[in-house]
mmCIF file of C-alpha atoms in Angstrom:
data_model
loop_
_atom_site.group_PDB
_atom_site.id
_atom_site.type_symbol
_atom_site.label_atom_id
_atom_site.label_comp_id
_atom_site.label_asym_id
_atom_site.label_seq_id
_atom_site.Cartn_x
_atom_site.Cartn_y
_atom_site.Cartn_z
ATOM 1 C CA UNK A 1 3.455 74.232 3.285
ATOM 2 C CA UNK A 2 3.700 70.719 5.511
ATOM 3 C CA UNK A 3 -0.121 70.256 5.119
ATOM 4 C CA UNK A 4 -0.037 70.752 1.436
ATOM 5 C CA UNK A 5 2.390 68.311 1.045
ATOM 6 C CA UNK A 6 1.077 65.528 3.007
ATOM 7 C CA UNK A 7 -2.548 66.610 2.144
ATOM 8 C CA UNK A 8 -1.162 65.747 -1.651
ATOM 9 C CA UNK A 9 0.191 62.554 -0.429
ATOM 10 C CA UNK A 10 -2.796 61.660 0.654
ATOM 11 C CA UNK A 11 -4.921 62.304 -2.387
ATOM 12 C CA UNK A 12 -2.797 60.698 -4.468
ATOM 13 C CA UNK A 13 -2.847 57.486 -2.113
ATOM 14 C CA UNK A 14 -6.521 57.631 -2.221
ATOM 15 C CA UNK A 15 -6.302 57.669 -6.490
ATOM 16 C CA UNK A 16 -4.418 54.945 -6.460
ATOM 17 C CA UNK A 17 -6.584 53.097 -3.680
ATOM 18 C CA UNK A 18 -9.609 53.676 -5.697
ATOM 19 C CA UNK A 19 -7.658 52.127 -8.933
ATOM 20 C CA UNK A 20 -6.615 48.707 -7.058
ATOM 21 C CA UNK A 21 -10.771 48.598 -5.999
ATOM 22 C CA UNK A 22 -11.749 49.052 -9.551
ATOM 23 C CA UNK A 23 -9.149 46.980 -10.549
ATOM 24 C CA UNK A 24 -10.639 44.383 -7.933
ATOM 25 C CA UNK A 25 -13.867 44.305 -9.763
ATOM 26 C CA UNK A 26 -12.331 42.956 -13.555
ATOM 27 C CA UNK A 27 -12.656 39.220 -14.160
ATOM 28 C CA UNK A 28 -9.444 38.109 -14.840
ATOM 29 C CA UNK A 29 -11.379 34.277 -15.719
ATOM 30 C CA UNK A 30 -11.433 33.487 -12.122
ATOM 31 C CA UNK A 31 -13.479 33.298 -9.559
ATOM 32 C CA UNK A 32 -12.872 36.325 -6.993
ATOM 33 C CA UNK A 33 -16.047 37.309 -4.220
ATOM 34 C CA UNK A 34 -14.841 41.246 -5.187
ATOM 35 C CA UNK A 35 -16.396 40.375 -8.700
ATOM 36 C CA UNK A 36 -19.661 41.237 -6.621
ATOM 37 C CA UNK A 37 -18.496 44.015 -4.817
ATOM 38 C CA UNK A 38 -20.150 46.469 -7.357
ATOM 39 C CA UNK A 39 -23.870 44.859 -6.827
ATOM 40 C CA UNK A 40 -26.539 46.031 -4.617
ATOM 41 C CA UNK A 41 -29.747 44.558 -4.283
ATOM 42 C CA UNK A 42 -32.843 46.347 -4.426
ATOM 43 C CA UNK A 43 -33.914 44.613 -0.132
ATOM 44 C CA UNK A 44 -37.278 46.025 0.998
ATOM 45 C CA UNK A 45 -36.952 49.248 -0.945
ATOM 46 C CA UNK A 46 -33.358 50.160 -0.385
ATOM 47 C CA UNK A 47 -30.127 49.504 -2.655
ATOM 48 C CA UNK A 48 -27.741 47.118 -0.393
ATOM 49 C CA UNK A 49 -24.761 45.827 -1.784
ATOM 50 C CA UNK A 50 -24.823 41.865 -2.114
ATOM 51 C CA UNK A 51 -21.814 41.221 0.223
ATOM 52 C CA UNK A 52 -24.333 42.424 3.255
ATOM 53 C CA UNK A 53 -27.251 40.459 2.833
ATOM 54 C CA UNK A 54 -25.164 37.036 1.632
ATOM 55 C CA UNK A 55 -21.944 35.087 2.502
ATOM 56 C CA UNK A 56 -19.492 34.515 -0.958
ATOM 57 C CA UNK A 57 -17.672 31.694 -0.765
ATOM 58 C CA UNK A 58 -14.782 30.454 -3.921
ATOM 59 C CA UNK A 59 -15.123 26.529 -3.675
ATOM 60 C CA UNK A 60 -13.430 26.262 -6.972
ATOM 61 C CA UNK A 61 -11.360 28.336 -9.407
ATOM 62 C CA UNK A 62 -14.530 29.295 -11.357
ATOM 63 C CA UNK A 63 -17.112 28.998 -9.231
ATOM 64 C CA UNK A 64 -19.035 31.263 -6.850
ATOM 65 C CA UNK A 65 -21.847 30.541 -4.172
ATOM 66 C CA UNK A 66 -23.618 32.818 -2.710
ATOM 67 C CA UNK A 67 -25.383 31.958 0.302
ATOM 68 C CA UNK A 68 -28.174 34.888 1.325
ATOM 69 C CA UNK A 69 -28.673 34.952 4.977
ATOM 70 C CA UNK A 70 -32.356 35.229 4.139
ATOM 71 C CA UNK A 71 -33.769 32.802 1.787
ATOM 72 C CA UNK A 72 -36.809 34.847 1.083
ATOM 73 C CA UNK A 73 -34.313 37.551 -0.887
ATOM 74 C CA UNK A 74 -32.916 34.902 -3.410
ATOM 75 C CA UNK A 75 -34.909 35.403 -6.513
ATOM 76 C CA UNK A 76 -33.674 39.706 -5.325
ATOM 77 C CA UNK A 77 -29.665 39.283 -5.224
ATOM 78 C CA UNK A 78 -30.177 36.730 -8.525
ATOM 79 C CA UNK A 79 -31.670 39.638 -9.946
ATOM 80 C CA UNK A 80 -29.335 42.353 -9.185
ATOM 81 C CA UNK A 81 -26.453 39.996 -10.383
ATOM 82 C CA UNK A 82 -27.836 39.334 -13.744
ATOM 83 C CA UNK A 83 -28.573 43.388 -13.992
ATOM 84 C CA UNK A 84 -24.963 44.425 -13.132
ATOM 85 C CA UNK A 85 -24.072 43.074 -16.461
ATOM 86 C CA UNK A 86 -20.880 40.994 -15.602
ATOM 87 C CA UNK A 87 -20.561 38.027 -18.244
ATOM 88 C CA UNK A 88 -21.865 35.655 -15.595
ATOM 89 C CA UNK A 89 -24.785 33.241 -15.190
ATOM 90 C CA UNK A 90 -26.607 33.258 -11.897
ATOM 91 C CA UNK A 91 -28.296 29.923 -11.085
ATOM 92 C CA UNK A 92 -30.173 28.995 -7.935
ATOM 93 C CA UNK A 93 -31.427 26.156 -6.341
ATOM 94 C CA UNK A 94 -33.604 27.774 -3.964
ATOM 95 C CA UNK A 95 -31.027 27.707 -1.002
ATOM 96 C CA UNK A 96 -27.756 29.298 -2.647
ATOM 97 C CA UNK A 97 -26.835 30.630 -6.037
ATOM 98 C CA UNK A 98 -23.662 29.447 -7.993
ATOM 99 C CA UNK A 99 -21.932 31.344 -10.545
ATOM 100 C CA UNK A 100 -19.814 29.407 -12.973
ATOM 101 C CA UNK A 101 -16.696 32.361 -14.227
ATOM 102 C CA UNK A 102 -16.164 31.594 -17.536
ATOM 103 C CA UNK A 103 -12.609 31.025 -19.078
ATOM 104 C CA UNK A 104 -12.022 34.459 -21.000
ATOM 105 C CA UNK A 105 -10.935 34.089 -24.551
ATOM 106 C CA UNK A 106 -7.233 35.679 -25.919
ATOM 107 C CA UNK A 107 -9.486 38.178 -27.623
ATOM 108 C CA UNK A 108 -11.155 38.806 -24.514
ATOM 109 C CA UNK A 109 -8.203 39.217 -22.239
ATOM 110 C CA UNK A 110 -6.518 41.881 -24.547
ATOM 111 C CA UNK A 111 -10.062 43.625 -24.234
ATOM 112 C CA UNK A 112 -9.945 43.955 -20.213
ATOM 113 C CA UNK A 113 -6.311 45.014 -20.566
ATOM 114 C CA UNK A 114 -6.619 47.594 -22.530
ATOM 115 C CA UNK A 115 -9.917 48.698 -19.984
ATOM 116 C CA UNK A 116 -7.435 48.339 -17.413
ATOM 117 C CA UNK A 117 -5.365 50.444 -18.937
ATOM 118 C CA UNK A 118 -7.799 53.075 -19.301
ATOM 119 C CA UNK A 119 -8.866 53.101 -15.808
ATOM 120 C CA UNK A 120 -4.840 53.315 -14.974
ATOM 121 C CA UNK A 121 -4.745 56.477 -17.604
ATOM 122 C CA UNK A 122 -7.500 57.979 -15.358
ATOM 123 C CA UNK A 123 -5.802 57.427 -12.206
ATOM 124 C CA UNK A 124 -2.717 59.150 -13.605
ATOM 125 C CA UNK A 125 -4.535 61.756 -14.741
ATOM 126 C CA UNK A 126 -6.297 62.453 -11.338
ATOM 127 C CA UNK A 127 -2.741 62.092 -10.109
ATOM 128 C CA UNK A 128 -1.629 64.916 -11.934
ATOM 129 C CA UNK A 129 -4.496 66.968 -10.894
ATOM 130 C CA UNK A 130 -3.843 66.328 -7.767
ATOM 131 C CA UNK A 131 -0.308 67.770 -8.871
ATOM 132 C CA UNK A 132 -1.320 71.133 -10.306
ATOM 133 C CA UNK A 133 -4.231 71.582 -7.322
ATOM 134 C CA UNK A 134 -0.978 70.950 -4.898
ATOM 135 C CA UNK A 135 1.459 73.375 -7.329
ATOM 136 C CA UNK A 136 -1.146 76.137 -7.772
ATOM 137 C CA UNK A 137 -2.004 76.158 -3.515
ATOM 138 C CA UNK A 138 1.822 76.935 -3.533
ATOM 139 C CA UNK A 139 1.897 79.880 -5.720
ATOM 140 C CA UNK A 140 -1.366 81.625 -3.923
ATOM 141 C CA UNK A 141 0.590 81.296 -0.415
ATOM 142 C CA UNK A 142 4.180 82.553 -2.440
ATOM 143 C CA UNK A 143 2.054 85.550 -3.482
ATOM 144 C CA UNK A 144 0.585 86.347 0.045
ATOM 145 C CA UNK A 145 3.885 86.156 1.679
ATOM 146 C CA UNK A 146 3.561 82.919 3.274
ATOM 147 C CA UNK A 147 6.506 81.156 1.655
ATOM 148 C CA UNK A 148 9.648 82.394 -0.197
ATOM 149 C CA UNK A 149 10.583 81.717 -3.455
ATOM 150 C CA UNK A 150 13.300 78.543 -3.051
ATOM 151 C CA UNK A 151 10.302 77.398 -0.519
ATOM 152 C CA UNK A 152 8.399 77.475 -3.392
ATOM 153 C CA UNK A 153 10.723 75.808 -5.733
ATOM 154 C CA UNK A 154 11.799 72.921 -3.160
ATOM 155 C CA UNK A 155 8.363 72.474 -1.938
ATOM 156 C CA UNK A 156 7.592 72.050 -5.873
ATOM 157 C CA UNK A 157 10.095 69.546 -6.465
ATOM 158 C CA UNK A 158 8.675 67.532 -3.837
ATOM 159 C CA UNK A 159 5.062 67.665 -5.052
ATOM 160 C CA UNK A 160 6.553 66.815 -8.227
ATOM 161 C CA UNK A 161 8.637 63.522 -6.624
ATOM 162 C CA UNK A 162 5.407 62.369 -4.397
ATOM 163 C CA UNK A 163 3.551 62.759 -8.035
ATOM 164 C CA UNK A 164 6.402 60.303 -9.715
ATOM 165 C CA UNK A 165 6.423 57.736 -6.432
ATOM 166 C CA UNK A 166 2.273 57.606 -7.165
ATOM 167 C CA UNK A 167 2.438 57.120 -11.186
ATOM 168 C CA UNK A 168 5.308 54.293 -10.295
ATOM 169 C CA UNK A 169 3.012 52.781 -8.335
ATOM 170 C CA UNK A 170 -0.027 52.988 -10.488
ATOM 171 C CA UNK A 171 2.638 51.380 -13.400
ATOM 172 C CA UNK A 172 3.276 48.580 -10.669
ATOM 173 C CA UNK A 173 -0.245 47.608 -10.099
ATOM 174 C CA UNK A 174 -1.385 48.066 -13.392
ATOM 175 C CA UNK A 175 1.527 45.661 -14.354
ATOM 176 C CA UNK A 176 0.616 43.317 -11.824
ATOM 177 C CA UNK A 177 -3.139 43.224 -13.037
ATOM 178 C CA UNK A 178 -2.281 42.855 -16.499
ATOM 179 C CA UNK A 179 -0.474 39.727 -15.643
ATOM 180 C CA UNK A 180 -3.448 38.560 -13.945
ATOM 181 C CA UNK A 181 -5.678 38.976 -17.001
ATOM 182 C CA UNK A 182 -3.049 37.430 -19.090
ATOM 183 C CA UNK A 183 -2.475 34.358 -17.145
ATOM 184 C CA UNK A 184 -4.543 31.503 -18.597
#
């Protein structure tokens, strides 16, 4: 009963992990090296993502430089940037490439919150998958024997509080990202 308990814990911690890294890839309007974290690069054949084959620096607010450890892959990781579709504008000199993040408009910001807010809706819902999965484990090892009935209610009850601790915490950094967005 332990190890479904802290088996659910750790699902849910991993849902809500996963939010905060997709969260980490919206552009809030300023410059953030995670705003690459989603791009690989097509290097000699295989898919590599951009932070392995270059070093991102944030000189400014709302600008990005990427310097690729070899030159020769440049024209590659400009590329792969400009296919990832984020709203930005690669340029290169030949040496490093700098991405200017552009202010986001009010229409704009309300747009990424309410995408925010859809990725938090998923979370939740994975959260309360998670739930049921946990819930349903419960009742098959009630019916073999393995735990009594009040185990089965109190081991509920605490599936049910680790499920309300994770949602709180997906309001919390949903809250917290919105803010971000919002923030001109």
């Amino acid at each position: 009963m332990s190890d479904i308990l802290s088996e659910t814990k750790s699902r849910m911690k991993k849902s809500i992990e996963s939010l905060s890294r997709e969260f980490a890839t919206v552009n809030a309007g300023r410059a953030n090296s995670n705003l690459l974290a989603s791009v690989n690069v097509d290097y000699y054949g295989a898919p590599t993502p951009v932070q392995q084959l270059a070093s991102i620096n944030v000189p400014e607010p709302r600008l990005l430089v990427v310097s690729p450890y070899d030159k020769s892959s440049i024209s590659e990781i400009e590329r792969a940037i400009n296919a990832a579709n984020l709203g930005v504008n690669p340029t290169s000199d030949g040496e490093v490439i700098r991405i200017t993040v552009p202010a986001l408009t009010e229409e704009r910001r309300k747009e990424l919150v309410k995408d925010v807010k859809k990725m938090a809706e998923n979370a939740k819902v994975s959260v309360r998958n998670i739930r049921r999965d946990s819930n349903d484990e419960l009742k098959k090892d009630e019916k073999n024997g393995d735990i009594s009935e009040d185990e089965l209610r109190s081991a509920t009850e605490q599936v049910q509080k680790i499920t309300d601790d994770s949602i709180k915490e997906i309001e919390k950094v949903l809250d917290e990202k919105e803010k971000d967005i919002m923030a001109v």
